[in-house]
PDB file of C-alpha atoms in Angstrom:
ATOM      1  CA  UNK A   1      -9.020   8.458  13.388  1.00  0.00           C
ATOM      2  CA  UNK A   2      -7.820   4.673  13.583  1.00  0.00           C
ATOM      3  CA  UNK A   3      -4.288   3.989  15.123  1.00  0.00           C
ATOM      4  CA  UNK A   4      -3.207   2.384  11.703  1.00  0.00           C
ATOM      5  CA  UNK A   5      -4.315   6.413   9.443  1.00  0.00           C
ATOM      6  CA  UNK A   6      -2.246   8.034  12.736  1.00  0.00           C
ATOM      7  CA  UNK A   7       0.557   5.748  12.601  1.00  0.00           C
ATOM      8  CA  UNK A   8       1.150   5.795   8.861  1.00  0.00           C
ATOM      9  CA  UNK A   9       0.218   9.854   8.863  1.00  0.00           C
ATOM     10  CA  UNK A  10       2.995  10.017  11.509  1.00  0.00           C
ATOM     11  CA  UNK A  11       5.151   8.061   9.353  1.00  0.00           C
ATOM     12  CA  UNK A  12       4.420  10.097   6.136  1.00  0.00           C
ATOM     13  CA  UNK A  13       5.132  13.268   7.916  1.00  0.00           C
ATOM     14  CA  UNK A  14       8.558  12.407   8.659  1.00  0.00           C
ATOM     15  CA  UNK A  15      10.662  13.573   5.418  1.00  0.00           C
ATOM     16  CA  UNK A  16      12.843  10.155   5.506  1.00  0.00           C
ATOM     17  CA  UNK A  17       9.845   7.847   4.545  1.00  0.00           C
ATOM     18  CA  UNK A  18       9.289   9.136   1.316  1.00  0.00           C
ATOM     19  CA  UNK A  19      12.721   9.277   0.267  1.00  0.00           C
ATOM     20  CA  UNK A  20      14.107   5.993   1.913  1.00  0.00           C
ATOM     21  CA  UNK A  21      11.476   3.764   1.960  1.00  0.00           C
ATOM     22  CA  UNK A  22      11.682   3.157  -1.730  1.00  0.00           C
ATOM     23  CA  UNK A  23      14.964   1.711  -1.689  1.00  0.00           C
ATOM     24  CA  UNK A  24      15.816   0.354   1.750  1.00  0.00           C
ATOM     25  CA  UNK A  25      12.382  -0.289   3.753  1.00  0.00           C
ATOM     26  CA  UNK A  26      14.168  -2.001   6.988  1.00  0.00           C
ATOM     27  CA  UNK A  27      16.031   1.091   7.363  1.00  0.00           C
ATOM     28  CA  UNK A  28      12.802   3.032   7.511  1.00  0.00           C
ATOM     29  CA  UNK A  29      11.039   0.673   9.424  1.00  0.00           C
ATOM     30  CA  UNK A  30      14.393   0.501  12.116  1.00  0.00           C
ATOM     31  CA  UNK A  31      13.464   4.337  12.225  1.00  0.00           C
ATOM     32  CA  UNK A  32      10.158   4.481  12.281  1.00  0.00           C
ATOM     33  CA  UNK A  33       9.455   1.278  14.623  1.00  0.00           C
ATOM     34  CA  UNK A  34       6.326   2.239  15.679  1.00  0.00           C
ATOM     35  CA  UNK A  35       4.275   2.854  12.565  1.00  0.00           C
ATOM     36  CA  UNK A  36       6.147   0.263  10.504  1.00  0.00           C
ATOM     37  CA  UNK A  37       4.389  -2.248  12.810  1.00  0.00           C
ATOM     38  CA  UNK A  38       0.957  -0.342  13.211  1.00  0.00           C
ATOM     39  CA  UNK A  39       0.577  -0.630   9.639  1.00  0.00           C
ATOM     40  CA  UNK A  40       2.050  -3.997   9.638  1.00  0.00           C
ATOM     41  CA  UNK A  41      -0.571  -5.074  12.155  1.00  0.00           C
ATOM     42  CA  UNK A  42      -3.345  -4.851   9.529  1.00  0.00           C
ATOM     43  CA  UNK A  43      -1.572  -7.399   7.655  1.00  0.00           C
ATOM     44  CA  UNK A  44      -1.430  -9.744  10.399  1.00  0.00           C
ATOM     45  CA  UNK A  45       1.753 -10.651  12.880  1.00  0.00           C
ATOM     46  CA  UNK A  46       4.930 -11.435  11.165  1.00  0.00           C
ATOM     47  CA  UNK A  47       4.512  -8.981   8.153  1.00  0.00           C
ATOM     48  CA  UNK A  48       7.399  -6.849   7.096  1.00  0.00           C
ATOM     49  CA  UNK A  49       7.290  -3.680   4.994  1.00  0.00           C
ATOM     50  CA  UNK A  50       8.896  -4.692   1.571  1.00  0.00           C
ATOM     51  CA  UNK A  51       7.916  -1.135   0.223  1.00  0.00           C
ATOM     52  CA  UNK A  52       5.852   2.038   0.190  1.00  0.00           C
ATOM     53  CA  UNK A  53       4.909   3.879  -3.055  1.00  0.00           C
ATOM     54  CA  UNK A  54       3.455   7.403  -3.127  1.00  0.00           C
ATOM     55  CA  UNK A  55       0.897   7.518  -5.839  1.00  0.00           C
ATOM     56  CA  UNK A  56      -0.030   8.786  -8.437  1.00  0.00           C
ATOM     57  CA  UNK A  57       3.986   8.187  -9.239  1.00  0.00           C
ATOM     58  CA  UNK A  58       6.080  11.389 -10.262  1.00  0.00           C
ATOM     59  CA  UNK A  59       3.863  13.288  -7.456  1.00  0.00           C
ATOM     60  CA  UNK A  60       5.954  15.308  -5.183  1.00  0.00           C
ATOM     61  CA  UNK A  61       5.394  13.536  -2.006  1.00  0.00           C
ATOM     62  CA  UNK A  62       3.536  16.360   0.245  1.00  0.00           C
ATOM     63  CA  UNK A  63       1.017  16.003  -2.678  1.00  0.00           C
ATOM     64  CA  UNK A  64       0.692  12.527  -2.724  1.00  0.00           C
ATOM     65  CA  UNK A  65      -3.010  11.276  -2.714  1.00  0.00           C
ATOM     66  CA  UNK A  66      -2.364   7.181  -1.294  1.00  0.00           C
ATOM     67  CA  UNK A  67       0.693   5.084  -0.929  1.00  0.00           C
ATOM     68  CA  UNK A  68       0.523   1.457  -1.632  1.00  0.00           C
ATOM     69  CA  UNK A  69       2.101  -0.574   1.215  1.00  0.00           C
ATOM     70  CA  UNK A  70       3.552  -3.642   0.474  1.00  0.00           C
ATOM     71  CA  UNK A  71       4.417  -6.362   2.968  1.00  0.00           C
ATOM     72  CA  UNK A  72       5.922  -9.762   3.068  1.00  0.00           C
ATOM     73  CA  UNK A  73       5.582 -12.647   5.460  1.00  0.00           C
ATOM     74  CA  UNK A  74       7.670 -15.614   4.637  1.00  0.00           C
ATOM     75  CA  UNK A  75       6.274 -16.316   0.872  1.00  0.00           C
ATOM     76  CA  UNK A  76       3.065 -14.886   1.555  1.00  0.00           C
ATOM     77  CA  UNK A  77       2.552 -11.479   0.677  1.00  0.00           C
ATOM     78  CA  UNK A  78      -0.039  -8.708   1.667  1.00  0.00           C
ATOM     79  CA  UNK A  79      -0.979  -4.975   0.153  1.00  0.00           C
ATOM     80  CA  UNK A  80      -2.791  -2.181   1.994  1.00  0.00           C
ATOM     81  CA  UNK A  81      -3.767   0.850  -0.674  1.00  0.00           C
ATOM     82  CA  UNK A  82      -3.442   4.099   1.967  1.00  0.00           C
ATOM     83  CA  UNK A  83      -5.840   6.813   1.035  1.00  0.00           C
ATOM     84  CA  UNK A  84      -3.676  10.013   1.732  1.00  0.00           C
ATOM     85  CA  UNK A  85      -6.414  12.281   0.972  1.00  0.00           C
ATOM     86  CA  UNK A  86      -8.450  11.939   4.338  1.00  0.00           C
ATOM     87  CA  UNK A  87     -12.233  11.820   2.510  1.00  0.00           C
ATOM     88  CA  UNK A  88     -14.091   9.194   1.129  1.00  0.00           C
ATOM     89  CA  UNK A  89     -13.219   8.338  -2.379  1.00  0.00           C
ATOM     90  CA  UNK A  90     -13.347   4.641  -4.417  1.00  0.00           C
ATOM     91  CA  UNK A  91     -10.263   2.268  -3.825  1.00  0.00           C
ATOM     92  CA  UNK A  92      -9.468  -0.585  -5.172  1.00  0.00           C
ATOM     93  CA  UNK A  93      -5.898  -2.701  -4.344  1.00  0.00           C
ATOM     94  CA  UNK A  94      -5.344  -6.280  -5.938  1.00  0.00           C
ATOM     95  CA  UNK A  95      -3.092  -8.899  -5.827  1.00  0.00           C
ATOM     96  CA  UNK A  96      -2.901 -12.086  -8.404  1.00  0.00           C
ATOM     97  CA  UNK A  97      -0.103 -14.937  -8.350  1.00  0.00           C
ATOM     98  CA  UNK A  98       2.292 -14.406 -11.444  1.00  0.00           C
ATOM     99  CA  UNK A  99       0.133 -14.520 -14.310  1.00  0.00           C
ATOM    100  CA  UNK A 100      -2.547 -12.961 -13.212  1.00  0.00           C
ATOM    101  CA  UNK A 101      -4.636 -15.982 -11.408  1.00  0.00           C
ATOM    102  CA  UNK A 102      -5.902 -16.315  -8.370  1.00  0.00           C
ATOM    103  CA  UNK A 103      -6.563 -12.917  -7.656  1.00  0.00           C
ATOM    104  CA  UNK A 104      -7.739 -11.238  -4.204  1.00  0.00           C
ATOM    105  CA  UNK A 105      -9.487  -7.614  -4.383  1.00  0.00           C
ATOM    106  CA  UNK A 106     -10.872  -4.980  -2.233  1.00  0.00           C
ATOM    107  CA  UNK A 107     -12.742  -1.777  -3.453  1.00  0.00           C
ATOM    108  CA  UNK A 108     -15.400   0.823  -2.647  1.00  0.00           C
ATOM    109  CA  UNK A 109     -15.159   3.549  -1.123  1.00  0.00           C
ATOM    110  CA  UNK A 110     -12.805   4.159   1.927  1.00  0.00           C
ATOM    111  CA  UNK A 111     -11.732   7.030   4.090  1.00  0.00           C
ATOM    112  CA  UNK A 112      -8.950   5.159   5.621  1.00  0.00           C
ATOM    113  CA  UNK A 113      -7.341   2.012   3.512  1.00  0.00           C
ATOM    114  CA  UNK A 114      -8.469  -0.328   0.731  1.00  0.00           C
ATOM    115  CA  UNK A 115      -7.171  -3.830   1.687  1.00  0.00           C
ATOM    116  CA  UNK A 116      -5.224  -5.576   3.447  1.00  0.00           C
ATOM    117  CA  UNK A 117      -5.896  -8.113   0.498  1.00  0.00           C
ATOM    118  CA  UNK A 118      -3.052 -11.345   0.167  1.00  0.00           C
ATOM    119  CA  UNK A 119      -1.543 -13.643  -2.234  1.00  0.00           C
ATOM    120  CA  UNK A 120       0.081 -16.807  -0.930  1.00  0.00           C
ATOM    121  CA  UNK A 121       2.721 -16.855  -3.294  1.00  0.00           C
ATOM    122  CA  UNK A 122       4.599 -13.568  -4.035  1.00  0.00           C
ATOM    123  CA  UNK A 123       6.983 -13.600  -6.271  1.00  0.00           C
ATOM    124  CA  UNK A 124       6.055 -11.387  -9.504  1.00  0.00           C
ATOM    125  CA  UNK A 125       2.696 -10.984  -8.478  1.00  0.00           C
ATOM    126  CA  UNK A 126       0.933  -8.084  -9.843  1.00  0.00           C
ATOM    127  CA  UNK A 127      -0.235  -5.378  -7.921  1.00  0.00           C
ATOM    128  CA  UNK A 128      -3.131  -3.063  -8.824  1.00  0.00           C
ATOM    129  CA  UNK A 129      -4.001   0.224  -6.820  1.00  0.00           C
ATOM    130  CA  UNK A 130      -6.453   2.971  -8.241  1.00  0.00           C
ATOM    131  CA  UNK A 131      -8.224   5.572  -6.535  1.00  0.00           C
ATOM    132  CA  UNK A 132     -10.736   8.578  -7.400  1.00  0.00           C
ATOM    133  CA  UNK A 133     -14.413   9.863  -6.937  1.00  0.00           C
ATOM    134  CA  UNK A 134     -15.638   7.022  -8.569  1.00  0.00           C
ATOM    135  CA  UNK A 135     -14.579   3.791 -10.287  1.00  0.00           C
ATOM    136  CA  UNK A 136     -14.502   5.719 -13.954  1.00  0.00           C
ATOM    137  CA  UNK A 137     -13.177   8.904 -12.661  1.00  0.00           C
ATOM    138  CA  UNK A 138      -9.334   7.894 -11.026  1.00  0.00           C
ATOM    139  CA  UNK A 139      -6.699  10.168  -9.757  1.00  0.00           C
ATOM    140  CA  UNK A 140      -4.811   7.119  -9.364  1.00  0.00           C
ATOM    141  CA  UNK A 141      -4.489   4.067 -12.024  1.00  0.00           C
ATOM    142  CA  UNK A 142      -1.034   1.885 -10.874  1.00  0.00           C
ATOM    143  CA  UNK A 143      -0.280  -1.609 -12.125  1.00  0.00           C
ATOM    144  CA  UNK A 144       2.930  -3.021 -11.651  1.00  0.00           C
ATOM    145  CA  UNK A 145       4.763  -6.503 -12.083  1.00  0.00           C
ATOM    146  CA  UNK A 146       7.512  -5.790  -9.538  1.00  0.00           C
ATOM    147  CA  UNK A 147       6.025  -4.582  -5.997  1.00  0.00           C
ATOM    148  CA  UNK A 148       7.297  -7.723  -5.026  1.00  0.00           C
ATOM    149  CA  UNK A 149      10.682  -9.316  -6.320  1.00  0.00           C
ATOM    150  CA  UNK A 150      10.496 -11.754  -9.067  1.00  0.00           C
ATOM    151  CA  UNK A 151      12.821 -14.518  -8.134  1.00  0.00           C
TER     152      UNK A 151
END
């Protein structure tokens, strides 16, 4: 097992993850030091958790089958798509600039962690993360505008 799937399982096990990270990452990260920056280290140095979704959304948390990290390093941004489930199955994460350009993927199948993939300019990018046994068969299917802030 890599030190970045024990750090982050270390960090999911701990009940305040889940329901802090959402809406105050620092805090979690100040309590969690050491897998904040594990995780953060796949990024690159410098990268700060911005948040952590468990997905699919409107899972109860123990059941969750990946989170979606997202980081932020000055105005560059970087996603890592966490596969919860501990087998193989097909990931994809993606990041575009706002509008949808310029868009940086990575997908197949993973054990670990789709990504990290980057866009140098974060503000409203979108952010795709799906997951399943195959590319037309997902347990997972999440697009969003606002992983990171817009403006």
């Amino acid at each position: 097992m890599s030190r970045f799937r024990t750090a982050v399982r270390a960090a999911a096990s701990v009940s305040v993850l889940t329901a802090a990270v959402l809406t105050a990452p620092p805090a979690v990260a100040a309590e969690q030091p050491a897998p904040a920056a594990a995780a953060a280290n796949v990024c690159g140095t410098g990268y700060t958790l911005r948040k952590a979704i468990p997905l699919p959304l409107g899972t109860d948390p123990s059941a969750r089958l990946a989170t979606l990290f997202a980081y932020e390093n000055g105005g560059k941004g970087c996603v890592i798509l966490d596969n919860n489930v501990g087998q193989s199955r097909y990931m994809l994460v993606q990041v575009c600039k706002v509008g949808g350009t310029s868009c940086d993927k990575d997908s197949g199948n993973f054990s670990e962690y789709a990504g990290p993939v980057y866009v140098s300019s974060f503000a409203c990018a979108p952010v795709t993360a799906k997951m399943g046994t195959s590319s037309s068969s997902l347990s997972v299917n999440y697009k969003s505008d606002y992983v990171f802030p817009c403006g």
